[in-house]
PDB file of N, CA and C in Angstrom:
ATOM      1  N   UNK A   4      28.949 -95.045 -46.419  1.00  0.00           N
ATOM      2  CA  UNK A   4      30.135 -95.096 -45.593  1.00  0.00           C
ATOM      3  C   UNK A   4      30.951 -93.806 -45.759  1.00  0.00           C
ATOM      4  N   UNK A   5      31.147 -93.487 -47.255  1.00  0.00           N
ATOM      5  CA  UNK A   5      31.641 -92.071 -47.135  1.00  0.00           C
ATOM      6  C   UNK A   5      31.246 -90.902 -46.669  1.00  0.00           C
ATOM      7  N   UNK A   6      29.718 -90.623 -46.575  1.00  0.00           N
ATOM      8  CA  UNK A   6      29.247 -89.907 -45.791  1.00  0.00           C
ATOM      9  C   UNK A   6      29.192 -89.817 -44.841  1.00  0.00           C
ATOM     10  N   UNK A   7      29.526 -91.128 -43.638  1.00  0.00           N
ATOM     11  CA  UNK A   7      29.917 -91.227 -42.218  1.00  0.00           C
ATOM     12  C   UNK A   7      31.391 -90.555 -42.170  1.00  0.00           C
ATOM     13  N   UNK A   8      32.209 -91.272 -42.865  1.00  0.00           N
ATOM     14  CA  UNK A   8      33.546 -90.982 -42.864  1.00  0.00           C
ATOM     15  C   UNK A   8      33.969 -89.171 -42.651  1.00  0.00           C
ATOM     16  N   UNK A   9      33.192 -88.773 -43.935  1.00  0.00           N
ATOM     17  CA  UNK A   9      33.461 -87.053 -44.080  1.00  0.00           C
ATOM     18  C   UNK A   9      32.611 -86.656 -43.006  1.00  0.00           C
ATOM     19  N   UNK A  10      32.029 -87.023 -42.070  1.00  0.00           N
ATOM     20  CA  UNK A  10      30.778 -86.247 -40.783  1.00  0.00           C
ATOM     21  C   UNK A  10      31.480 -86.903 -39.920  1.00  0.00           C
ATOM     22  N   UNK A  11      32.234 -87.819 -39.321  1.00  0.00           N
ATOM     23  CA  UNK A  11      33.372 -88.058 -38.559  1.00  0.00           C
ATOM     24  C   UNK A  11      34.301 -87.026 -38.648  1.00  0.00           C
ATOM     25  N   UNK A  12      34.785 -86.913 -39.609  1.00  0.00           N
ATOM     26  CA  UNK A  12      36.126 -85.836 -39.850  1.00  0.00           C
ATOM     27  C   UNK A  12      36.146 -84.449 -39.820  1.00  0.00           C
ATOM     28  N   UNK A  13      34.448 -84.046 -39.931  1.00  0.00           N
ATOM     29  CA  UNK A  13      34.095 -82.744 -39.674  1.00  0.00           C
ATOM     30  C   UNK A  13      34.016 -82.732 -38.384  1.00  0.00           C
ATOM     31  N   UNK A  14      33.202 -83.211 -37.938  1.00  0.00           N
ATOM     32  CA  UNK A  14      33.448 -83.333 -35.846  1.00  0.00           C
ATOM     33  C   UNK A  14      34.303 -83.191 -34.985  1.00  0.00           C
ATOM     34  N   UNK A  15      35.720 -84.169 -35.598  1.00  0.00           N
ATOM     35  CA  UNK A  15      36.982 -84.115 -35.262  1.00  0.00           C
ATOM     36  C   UNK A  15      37.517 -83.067 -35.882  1.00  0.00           C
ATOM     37  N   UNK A  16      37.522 -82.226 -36.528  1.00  0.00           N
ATOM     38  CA  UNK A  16      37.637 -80.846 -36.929  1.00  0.00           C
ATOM     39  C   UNK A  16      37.264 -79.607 -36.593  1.00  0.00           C
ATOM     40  N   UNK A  17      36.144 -79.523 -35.963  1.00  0.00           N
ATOM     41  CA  UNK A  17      35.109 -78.658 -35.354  1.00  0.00           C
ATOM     42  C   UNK A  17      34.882 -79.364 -33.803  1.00  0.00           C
ATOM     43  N   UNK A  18      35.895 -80.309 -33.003  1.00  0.00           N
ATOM     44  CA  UNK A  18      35.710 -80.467 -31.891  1.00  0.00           C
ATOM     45  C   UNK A  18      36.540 -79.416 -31.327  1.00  0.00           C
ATOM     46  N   UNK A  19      35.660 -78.741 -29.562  1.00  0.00           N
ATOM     47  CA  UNK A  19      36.621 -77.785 -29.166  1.00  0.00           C
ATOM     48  C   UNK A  19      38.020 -78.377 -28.909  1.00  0.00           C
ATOM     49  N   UNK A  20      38.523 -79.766 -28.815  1.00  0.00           N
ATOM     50  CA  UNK A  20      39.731 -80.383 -28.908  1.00  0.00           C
ATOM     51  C   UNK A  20      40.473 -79.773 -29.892  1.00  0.00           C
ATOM     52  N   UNK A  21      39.843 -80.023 -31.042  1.00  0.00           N
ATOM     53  CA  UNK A  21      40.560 -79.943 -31.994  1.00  0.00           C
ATOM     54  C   UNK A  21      40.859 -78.370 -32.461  1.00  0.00           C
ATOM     55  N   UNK A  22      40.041 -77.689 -32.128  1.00  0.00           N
ATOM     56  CA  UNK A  22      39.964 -76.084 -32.067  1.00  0.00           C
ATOM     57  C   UNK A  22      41.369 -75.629 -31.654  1.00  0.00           C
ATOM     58  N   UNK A  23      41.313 -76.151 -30.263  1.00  0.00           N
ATOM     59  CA  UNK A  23      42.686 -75.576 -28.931  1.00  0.00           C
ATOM     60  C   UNK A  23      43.792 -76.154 -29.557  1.00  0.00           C
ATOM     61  N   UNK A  24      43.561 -77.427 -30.160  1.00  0.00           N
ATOM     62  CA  UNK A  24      44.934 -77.897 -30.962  1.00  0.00           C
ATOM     63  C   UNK A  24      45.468 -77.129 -31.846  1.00  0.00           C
ATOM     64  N   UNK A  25      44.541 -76.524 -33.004  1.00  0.00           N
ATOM     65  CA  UNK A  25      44.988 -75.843 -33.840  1.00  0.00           C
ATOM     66  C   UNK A  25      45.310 -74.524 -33.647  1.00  0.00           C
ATOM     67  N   UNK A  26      44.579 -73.905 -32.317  1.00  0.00           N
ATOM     68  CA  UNK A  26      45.059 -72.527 -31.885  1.00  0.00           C
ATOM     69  C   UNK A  26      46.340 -72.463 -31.131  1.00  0.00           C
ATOM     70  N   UNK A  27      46.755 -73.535 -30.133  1.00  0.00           N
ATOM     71  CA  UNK A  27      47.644 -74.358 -29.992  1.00  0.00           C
ATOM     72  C   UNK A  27      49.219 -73.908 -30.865  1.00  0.00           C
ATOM     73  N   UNK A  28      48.396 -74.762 -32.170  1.00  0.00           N
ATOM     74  CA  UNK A  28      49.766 -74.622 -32.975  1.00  0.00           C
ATOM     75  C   UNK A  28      49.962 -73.502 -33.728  1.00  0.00           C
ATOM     76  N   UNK A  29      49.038 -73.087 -34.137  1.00  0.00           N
ATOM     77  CA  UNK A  29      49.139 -71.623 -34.329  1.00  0.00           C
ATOM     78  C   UNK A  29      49.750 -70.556 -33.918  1.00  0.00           C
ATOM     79  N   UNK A  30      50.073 -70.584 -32.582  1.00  0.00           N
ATOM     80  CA  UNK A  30      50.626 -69.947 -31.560  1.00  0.00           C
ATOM     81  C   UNK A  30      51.861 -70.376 -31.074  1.00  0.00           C
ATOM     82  N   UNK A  31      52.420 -71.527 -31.959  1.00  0.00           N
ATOM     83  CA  UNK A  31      53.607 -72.043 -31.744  1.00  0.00           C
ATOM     84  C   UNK A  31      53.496 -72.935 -29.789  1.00  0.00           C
ATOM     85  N   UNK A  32      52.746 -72.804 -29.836  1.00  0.00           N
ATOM     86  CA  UNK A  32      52.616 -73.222 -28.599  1.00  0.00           C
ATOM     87  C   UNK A  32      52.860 -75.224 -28.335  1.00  0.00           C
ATOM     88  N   UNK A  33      52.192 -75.762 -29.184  1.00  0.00           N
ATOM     89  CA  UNK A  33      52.114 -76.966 -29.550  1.00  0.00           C
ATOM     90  C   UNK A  33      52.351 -77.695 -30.545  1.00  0.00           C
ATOM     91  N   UNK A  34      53.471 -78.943 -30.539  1.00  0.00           N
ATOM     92  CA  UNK A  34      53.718 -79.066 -31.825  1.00  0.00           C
ATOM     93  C   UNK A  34      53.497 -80.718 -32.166  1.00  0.00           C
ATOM     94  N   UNK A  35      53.962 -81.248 -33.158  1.00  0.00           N
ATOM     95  CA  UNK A  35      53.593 -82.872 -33.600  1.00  0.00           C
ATOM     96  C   UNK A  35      54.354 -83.209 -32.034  1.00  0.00           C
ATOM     97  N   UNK A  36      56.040 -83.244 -31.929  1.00  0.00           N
ATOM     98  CA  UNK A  36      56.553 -83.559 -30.658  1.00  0.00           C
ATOM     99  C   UNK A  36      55.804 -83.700 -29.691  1.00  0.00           C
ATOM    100  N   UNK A  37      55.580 -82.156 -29.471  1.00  0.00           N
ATOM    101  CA  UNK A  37      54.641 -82.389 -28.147  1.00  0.00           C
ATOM    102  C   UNK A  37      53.761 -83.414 -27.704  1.00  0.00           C
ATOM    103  N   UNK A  38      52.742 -83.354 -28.639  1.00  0.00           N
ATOM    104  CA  UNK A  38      51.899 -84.161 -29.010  1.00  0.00           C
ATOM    105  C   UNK A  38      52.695 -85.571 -28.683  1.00  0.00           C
ATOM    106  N   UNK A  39      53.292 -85.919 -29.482  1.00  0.00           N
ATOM    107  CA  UNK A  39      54.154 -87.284 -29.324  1.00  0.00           C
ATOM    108  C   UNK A  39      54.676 -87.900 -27.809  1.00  0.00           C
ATOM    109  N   UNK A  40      54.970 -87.422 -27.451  1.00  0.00           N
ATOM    110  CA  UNK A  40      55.456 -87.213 -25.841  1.00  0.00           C
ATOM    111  C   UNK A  40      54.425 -87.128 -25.243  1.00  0.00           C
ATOM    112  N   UNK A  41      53.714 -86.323 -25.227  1.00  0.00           N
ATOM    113  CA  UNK A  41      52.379 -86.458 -24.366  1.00  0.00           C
ATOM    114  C   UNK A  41      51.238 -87.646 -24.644  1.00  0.00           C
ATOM    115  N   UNK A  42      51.580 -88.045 -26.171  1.00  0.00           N
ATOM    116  CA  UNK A  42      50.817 -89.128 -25.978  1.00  0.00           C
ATOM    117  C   UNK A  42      51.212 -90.543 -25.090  1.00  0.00           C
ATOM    118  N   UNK A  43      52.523 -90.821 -25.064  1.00  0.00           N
ATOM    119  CA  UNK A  43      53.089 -91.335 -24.773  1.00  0.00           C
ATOM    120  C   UNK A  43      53.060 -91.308 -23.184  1.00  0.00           C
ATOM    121  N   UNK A  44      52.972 -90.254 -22.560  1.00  0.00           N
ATOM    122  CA  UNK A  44      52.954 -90.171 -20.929  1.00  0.00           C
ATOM    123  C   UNK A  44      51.379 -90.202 -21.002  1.00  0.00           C
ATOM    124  N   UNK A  45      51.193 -90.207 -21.293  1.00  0.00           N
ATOM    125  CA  UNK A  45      49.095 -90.310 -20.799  1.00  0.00           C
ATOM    126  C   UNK A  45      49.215 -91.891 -21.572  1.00  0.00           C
ATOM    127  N   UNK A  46      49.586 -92.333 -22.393  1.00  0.00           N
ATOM    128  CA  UNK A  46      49.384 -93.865 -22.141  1.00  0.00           C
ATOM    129  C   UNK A  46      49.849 -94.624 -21.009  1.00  0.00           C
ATOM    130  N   UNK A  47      51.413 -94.263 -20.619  1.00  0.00           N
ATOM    131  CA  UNK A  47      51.915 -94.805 -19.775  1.00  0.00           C
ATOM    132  C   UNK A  47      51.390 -94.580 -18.392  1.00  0.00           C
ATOM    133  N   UNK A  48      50.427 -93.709 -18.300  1.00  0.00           N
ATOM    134  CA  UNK A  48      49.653 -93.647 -17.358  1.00  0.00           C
ATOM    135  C   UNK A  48      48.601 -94.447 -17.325  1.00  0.00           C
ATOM    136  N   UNK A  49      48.102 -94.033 -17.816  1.00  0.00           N
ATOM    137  CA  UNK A  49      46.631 -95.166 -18.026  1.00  0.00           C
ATOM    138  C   UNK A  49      47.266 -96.546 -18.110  1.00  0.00           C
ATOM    139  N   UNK A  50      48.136 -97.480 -18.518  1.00  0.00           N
ATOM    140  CA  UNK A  50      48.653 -98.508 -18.449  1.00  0.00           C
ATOM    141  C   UNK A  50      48.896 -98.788 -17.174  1.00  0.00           C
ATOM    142  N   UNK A  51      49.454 -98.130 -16.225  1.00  0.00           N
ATOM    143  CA  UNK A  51      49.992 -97.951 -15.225  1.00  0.00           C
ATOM    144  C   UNK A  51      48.049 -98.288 -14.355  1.00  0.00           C
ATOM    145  N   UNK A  52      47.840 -97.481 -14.426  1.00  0.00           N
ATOM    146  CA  UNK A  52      46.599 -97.386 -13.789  1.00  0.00           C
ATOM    147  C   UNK A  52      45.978 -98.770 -14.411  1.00  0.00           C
ATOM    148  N   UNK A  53      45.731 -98.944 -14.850  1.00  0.00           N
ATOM    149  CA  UNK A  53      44.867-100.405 -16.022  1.00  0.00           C
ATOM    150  C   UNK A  53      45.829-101.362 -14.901  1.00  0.00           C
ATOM    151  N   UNK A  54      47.145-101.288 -14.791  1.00  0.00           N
ATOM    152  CA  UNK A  54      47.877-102.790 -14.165  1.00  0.00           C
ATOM    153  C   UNK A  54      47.308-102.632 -12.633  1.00  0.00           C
ATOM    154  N   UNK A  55      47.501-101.442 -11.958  1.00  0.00           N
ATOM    155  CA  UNK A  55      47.123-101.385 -10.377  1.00  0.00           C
ATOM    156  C   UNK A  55      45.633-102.008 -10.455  1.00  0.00           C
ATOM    157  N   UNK A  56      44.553-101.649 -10.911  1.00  0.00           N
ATOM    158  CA  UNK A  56      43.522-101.868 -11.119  1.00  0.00           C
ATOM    159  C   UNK A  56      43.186-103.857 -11.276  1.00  0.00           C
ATOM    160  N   UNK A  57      44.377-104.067 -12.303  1.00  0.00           N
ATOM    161  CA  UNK A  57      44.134-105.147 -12.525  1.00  0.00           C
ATOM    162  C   UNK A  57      44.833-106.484 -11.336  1.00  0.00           C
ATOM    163  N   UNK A  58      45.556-105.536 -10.401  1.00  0.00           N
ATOM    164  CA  UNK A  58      46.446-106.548  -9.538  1.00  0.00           C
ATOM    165  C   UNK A  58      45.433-106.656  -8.138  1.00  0.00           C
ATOM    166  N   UNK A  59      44.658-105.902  -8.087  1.00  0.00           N
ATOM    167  CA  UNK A  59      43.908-105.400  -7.002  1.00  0.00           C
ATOM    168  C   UNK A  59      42.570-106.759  -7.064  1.00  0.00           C
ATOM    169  N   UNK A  60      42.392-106.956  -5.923  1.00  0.00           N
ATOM    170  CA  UNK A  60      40.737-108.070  -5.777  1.00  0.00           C
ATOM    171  C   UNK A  60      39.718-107.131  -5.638  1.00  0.00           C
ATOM    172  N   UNK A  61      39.196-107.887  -6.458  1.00  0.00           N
ATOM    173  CA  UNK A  61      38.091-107.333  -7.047  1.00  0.00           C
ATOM    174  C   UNK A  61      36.578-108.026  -5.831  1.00  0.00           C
ATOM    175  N   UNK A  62      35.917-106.592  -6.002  1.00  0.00           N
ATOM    176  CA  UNK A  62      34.551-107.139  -5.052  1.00  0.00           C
ATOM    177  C   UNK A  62      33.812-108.229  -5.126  1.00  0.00           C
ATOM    178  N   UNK A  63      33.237-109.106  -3.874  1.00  0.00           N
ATOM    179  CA  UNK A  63      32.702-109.628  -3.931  1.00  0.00           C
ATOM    180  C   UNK A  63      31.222-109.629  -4.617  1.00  0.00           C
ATOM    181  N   UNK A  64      30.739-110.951  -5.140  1.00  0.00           N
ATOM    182  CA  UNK A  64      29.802-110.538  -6.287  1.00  0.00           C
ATOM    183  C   UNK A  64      28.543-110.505  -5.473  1.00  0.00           C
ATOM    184  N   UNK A  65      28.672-110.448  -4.601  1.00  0.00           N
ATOM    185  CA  UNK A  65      27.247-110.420  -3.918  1.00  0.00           C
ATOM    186  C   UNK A  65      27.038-109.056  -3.430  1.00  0.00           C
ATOM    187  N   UNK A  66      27.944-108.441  -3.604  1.00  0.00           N
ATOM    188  CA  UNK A  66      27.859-106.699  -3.958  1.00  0.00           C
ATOM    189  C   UNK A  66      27.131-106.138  -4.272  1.00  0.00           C
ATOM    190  N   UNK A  67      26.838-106.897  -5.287  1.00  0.00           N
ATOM    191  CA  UNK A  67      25.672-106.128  -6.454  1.00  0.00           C
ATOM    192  C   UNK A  67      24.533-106.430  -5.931  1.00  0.00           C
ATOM    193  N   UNK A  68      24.232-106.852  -4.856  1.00  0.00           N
ATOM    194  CA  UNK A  68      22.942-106.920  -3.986  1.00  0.00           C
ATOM    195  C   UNK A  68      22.474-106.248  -2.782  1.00  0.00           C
ATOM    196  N   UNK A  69      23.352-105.827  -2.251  1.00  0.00           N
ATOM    197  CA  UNK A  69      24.042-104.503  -1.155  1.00  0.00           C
ATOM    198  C   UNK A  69      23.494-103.373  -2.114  1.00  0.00           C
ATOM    199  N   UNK A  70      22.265-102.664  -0.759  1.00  0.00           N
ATOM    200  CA  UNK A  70      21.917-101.074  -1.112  1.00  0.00           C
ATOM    201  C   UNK A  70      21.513-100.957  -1.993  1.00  0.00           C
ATOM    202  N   UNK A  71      20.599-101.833  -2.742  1.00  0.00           N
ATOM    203  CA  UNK A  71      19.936-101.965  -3.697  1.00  0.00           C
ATOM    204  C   UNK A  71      18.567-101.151  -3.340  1.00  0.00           C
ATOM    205  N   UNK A  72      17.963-101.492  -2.025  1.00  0.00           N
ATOM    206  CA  UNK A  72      16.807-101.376  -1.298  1.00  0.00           C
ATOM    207  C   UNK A  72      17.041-101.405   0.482  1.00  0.00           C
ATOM    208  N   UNK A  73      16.556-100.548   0.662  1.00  0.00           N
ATOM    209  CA  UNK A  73      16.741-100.531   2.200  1.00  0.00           C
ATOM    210  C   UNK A  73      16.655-101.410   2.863  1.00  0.00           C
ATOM    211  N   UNK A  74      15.363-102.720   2.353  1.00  0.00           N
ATOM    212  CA  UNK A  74      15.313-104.196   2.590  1.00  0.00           C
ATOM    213  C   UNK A  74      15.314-104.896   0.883  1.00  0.00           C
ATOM    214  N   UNK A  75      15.989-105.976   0.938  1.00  0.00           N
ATOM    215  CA  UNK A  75      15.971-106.523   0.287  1.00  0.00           C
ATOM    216  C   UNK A  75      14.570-107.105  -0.206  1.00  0.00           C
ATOM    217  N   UNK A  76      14.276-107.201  -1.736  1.00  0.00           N
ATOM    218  CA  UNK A  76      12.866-107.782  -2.547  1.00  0.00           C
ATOM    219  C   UNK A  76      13.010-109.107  -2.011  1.00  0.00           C
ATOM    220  N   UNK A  77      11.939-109.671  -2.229  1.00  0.00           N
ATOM    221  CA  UNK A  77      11.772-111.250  -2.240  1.00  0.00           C
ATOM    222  C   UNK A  77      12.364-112.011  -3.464  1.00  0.00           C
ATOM    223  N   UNK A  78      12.564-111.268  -4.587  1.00  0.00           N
ATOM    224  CA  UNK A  78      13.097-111.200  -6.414  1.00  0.00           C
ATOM    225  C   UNK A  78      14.817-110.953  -6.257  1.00  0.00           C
ATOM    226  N   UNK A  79      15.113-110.032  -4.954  1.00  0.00           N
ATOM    227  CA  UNK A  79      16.551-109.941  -5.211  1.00  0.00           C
ATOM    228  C   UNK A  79      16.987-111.173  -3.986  1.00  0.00           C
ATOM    229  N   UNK A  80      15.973-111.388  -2.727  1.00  0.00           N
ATOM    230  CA  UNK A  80      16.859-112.609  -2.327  1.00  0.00           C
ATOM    231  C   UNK A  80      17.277-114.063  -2.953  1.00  0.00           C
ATOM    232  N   UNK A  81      15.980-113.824  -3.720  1.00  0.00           N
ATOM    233  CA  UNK A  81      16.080-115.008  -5.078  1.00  0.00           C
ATOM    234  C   UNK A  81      17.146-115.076  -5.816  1.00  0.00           C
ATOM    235  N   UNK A  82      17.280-113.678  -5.874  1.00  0.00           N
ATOM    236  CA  UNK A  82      18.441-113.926  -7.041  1.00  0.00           C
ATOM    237  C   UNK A  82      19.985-114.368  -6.314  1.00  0.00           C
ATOM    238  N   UNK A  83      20.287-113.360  -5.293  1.00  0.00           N
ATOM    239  CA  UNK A  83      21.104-114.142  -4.441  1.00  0.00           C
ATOM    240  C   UNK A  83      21.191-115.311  -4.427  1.00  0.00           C
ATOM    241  N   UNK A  84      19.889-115.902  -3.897  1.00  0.00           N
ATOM    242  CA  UNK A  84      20.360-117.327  -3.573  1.00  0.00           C
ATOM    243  C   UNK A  84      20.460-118.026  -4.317  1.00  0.00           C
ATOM    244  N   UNK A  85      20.508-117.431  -6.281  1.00  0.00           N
ATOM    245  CA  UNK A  85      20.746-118.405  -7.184  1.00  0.00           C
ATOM    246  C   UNK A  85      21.854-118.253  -7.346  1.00  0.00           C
ATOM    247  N   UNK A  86      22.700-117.053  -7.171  1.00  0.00           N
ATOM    248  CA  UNK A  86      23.866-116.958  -7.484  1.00  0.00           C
ATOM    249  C   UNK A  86      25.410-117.922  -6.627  1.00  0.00           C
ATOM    250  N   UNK A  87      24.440-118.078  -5.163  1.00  0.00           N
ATOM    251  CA  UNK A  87      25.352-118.861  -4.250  1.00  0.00           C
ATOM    252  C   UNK A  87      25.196-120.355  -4.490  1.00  0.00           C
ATOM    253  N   UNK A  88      23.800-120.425  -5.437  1.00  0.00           N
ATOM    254  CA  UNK A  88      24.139-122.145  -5.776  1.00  0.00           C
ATOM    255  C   UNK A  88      24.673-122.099  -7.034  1.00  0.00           C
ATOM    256  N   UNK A  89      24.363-121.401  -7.929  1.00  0.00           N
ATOM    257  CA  UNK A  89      25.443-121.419  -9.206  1.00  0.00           C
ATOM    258  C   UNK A  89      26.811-121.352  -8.554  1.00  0.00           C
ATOM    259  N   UNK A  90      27.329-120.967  -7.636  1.00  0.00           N
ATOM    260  CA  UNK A  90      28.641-120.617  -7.649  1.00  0.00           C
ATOM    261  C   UNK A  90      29.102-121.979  -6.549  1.00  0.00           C
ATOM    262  N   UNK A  91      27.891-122.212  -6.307  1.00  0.00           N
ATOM    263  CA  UNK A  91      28.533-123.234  -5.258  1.00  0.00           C
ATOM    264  C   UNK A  91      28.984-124.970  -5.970  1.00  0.00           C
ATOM    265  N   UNK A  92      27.973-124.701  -7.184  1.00  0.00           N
ATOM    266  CA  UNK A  92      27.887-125.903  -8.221  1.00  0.00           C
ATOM    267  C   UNK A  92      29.230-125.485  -9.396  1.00  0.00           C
ATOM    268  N   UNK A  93      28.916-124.115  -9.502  1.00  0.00           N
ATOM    269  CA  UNK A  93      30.258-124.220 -10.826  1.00  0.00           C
ATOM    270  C   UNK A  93      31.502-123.441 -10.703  1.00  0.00           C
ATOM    271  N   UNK A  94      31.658-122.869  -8.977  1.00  0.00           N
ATOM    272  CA  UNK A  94      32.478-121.982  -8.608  1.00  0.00           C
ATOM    273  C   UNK A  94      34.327-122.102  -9.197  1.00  0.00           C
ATOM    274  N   UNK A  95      34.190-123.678  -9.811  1.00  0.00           N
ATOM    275  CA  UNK A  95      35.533-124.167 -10.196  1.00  0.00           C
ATOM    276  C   UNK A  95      35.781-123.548 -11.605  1.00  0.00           C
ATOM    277  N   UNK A  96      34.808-123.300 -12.166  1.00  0.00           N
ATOM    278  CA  UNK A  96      34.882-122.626 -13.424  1.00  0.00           C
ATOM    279  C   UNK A  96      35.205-120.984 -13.217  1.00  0.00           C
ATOM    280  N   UNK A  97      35.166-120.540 -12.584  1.00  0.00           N
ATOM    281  CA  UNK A  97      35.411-119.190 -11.697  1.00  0.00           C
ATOM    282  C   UNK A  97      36.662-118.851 -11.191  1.00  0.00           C
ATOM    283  N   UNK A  98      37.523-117.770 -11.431  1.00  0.00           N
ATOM    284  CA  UNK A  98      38.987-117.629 -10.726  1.00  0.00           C
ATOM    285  C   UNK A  98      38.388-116.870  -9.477  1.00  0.00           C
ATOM    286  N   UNK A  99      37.857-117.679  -8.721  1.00  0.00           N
ATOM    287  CA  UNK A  99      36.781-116.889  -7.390  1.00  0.00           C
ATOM    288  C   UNK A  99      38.132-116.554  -6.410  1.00  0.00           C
ATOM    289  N   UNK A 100      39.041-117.040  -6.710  1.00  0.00           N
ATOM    290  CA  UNK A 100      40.560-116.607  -5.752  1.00  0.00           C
ATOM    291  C   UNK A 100      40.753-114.864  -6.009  1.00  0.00           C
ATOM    292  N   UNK A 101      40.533-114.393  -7.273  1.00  0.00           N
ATOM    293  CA  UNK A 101      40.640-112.857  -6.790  1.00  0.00           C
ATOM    294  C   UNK A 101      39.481-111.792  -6.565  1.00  0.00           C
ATOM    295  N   UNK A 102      38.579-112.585  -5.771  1.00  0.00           N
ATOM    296  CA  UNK A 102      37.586-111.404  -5.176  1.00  0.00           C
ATOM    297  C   UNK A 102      37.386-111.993  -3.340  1.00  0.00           C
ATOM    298  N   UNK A 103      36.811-110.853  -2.903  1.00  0.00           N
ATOM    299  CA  UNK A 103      36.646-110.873  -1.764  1.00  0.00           C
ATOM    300  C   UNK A 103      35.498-111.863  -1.370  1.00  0.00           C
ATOM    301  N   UNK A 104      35.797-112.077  -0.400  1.00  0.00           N
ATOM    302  CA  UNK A 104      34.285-113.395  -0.255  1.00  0.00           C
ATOM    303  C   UNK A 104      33.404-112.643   0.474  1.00  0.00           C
TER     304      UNK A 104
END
């Protein structure tokens, strides 16, 4: 485990990330603050993005059968049509209200 640990920490040390960080601060250019603040607006972004994402309906699952093949297999109409009786038998177990039908 310690040998993962110290070859983790060399990576993150020797990443070009971590390079520009330290040339970065070197240069007075970048500091813990910065850092702090910016982490903070790139979360609140991605959060932001994560909620739109999550308020949005989501595709219908028969999607994943679309453009698979120019014609559909005899194996993927199968599978389709197991998926419309599974869903037709246990669709209550399913929040099938936020996707497209």
């Amino acid at each position: 485990k310690q040998w993962y640990q110290r070859r983790v920490r060399g990576h993150k040390e020797d990443s070009p990330v971590g390079r520009v960080g330290r040339f970065l601060g070197m240069s007075e250019l970048w500091d813990d603050e910065k850092q702090k603040v910016f982490a903070k607006e790139c979360r609140r972004e991605v959060m932001s993005a994560f909620n739109e994402a999550e308020s949005t309906r989501k595709p219908s699952p028969y999607l994943m059968f679309d453009d698979v093949y120019s014609e559909p297999s005899q194996q993927l109409s199968e599978q389709r049509a197991k998926l419309a009786d599974h869903l037709a038998k246990y669709g209550e177990h399913y929040d099938l209200d936020k996707y497209d039908s």
